[in-house]
mmCIF file of C-alpha atoms in Angstrom:
data_model
loop_
_atom_site.group_PDB
_atom_site.id
_atom_site.type_symbol
_atom_site.label_atom_id
_atom_site.label_comp_id
_atom_site.label_asym_id
_atom_site.label_seq_id
_atom_site.Cartn_x
_atom_site.Cartn_y
_atom_site.Cartn_z
ATOM 1 C CA MET H 25 6.273 171.410 21.167
ATOM 2 C CA VAL H 26 7.555 174.489 23.914
ATOM 3 C CA TYR H 27 10.852 174.353 23.582
ATOM 4 C CA SER H 28 13.579 176.031 25.965
ATOM 5 C CA LEU H 29 14.982 179.463 25.160
ATOM 6 C CA SER H 30 18.832 178.563 25.889
ATOM 7 C CA ASN H 31 18.752 175.512 24.374
ATOM 8 C CA SER H 32 15.641 174.693 21.957
ATOM 9 C CA ASP H 33 15.770 171.447 23.288
ATOM 10 C CA PRO H 34 11.767 170.351 23.685
ATOM 11 C CA ILE H 35 10.002 170.653 27.538
ATOM 12 C CA TYR H 36 6.622 170.389 26.791
ATOM 13 C CA SER H 37 4.530 169.014 24.105
ATOM 14 C CA VAL H 38 0.895 169.347 23.720
ATOM 15 C CA ASN H 39 -2.044 166.752 22.244
ATOM 16 C CA GLY H 40 -5.391 166.712 21.239
ATOM 17 C CA PRO H 41 -8.006 165.486 19.859
ATOM 18 C CA ASN H 42 -7.666 164.938 15.358
ATOM 19 C CA CYS H 43 -10.884 165.856 15.531
ATOM 20 C CA GLN H 44 -11.292 167.706 11.970
ATOM 21 C CA SER H 45 -15.393 168.087 12.799
ATOM 22 C CA CYS H 46 -17.904 170.697 14.052
ATOM 23 C CA ARG H 47 -19.129 167.913 17.079
ATOM 24 C CA CYS H 48 -16.492 168.299 18.796
ATOM 25 C CA CYS H 49 -16.032 171.874 19.028
ATOM 26 C CA CYS H 50 -19.424 172.172 19.871
ATOM 27 C CA THR H 51 -18.751 170.381 23.564
ATOM 28 C CA GLY H 52 -15.414 171.859 24.039
ATOM 29 C CA THR H 53 -11.858 170.287 23.460
ATOM 30 C CA THR H 54 -9.705 169.078 25.559
ATOM 31 C CA PHE H 55 -5.388 169.099 24.827
ATOM 32 C CA SER H 56 -3.311 167.391 27.317
ATOM 33 C CA ILE H 57 1.055 169.175 28.303
ATOM 34 C CA ASN H 58 3.141 166.711 28.706
ATOM 35 C CA ASN H 59 6.815 166.420 29.927
ATOM 36 C CA TYR H 60 8.542 165.873 27.327
ATOM 37 C CA SER H 61 11.050 163.608 28.404
ATOM 38 C CA THR H 62 9.086 161.445 31.038
ATOM 39 C CA ASP H 63 5.720 161.980 28.977
ATOM 40 C CA GLU H 64 3.943 162.835 32.148
ATOM 41 C CA GLU H 65 0.645 165.294 32.411
ATOM 42 C CA CYS H 66 1.426 168.032 33.695
ATOM 43 C CA GLY H 67 -1.169 170.527 32.528
ATOM 44 C CA THR H 68 -4.243 170.978 30.551
ATOM 45 C CA ILE H 69 -5.930 173.778 27.744
ATOM 46 C CA ALA H 70 -9.531 173.505 27.141
ATOM 47 C CA LYS H 71 -11.027 175.099 24.523
ATOM 48 C CA LYS H 72 -14.367 176.437 26.263
ATOM 49 C CA TRP H 73 -17.746 176.323 23.974
ATOM 50 C CA SER H 74 -18.484 180.272 23.713
ATOM 51 C CA GLY H 75 -22.449 180.035 22.092
ATOM 52 C CA LEU H 76 -23.610 179.378 19.047
ATOM 53 C CA ALA H 77 -23.598 183.180 17.936
ATOM 54 C CA LYS H 78 -19.824 183.597 18.731
ATOM 55 C CA GLU H 79 -18.701 179.676 17.100
ATOM 56 C CA ALA H 80 -20.239 179.722 13.942
ATOM 57 C CA LEU H 81 -20.137 183.561 13.119
ATOM 58 C CA THR H 82 -16.381 184.567 14.853
ATOM 59 C CA TYR H 83 -12.989 183.501 14.872
ATOM 60 C CA ALA H 84 -12.563 183.684 18.047
ATOM 61 C CA ASP H 85 -12.343 181.176 20.366
ATOM 62 C CA ASN H 86 -12.289 180.836 24.714
ATOM 63 C CA PHE H 87 -9.303 178.781 26.318
ATOM 64 C CA CYS H 88 -8.965 178.008 29.726
ATOM 65 C CA ASP H 89 -5.511 177.119 30.967
ATOM 66 C CA LEU H 90 -4.278 174.414 34.188
ATOM 67 C CA MET H 91 -1.114 173.703 35.542
ATOM 68 C CA TYR H 92 -0.446 171.621 38.033
ATOM 69 C CA PHE H 93 1.884 171.913 40.685
ATOM 70 C CA GLU H 94 3.171 169.613 43.317
ATOM 71 C CA LYS H 95 3.114 170.749 47.076
ATOM 72 C CA SER H 96 6.717 172.356 48.550
ATOM 73 C CA PRO H 97 7.438 170.637 51.624
ATOM 74 C CA LYS H 98 6.705 173.117 54.572
ATOM 75 C CA LYS H 99 9.629 174.614 55.882
ATOM 76 C CA ASP H 100 10.656 173.684 59.249
ATOM 77 C CA ASP H 101 10.368 177.370 61.786
ATOM 78 C CA ASP H 102 13.145 175.913 64.431
ATOM 79 C CA ASP H 103 16.251 178.049 63.397
ATOM 80 C CA ASP H 104 15.702 180.093 66.293
#
């Protein structure tokens, strides 16, 4: 959960697979970021496969964070 700093209300929830085996880590894993109030997906966090040596011998992981944005309406420049 991601909470608001002002009043500690939940804003987003992060959902991912409940996989405990090594198999899903070998192909990468995707976590969805959902708006807490509407449950609409608004982004993802993906764990990327780093290669056998790094995955087996270290605790380091690679993550890629993607957020979805709506386009802003074009402003009308006819204010002359």
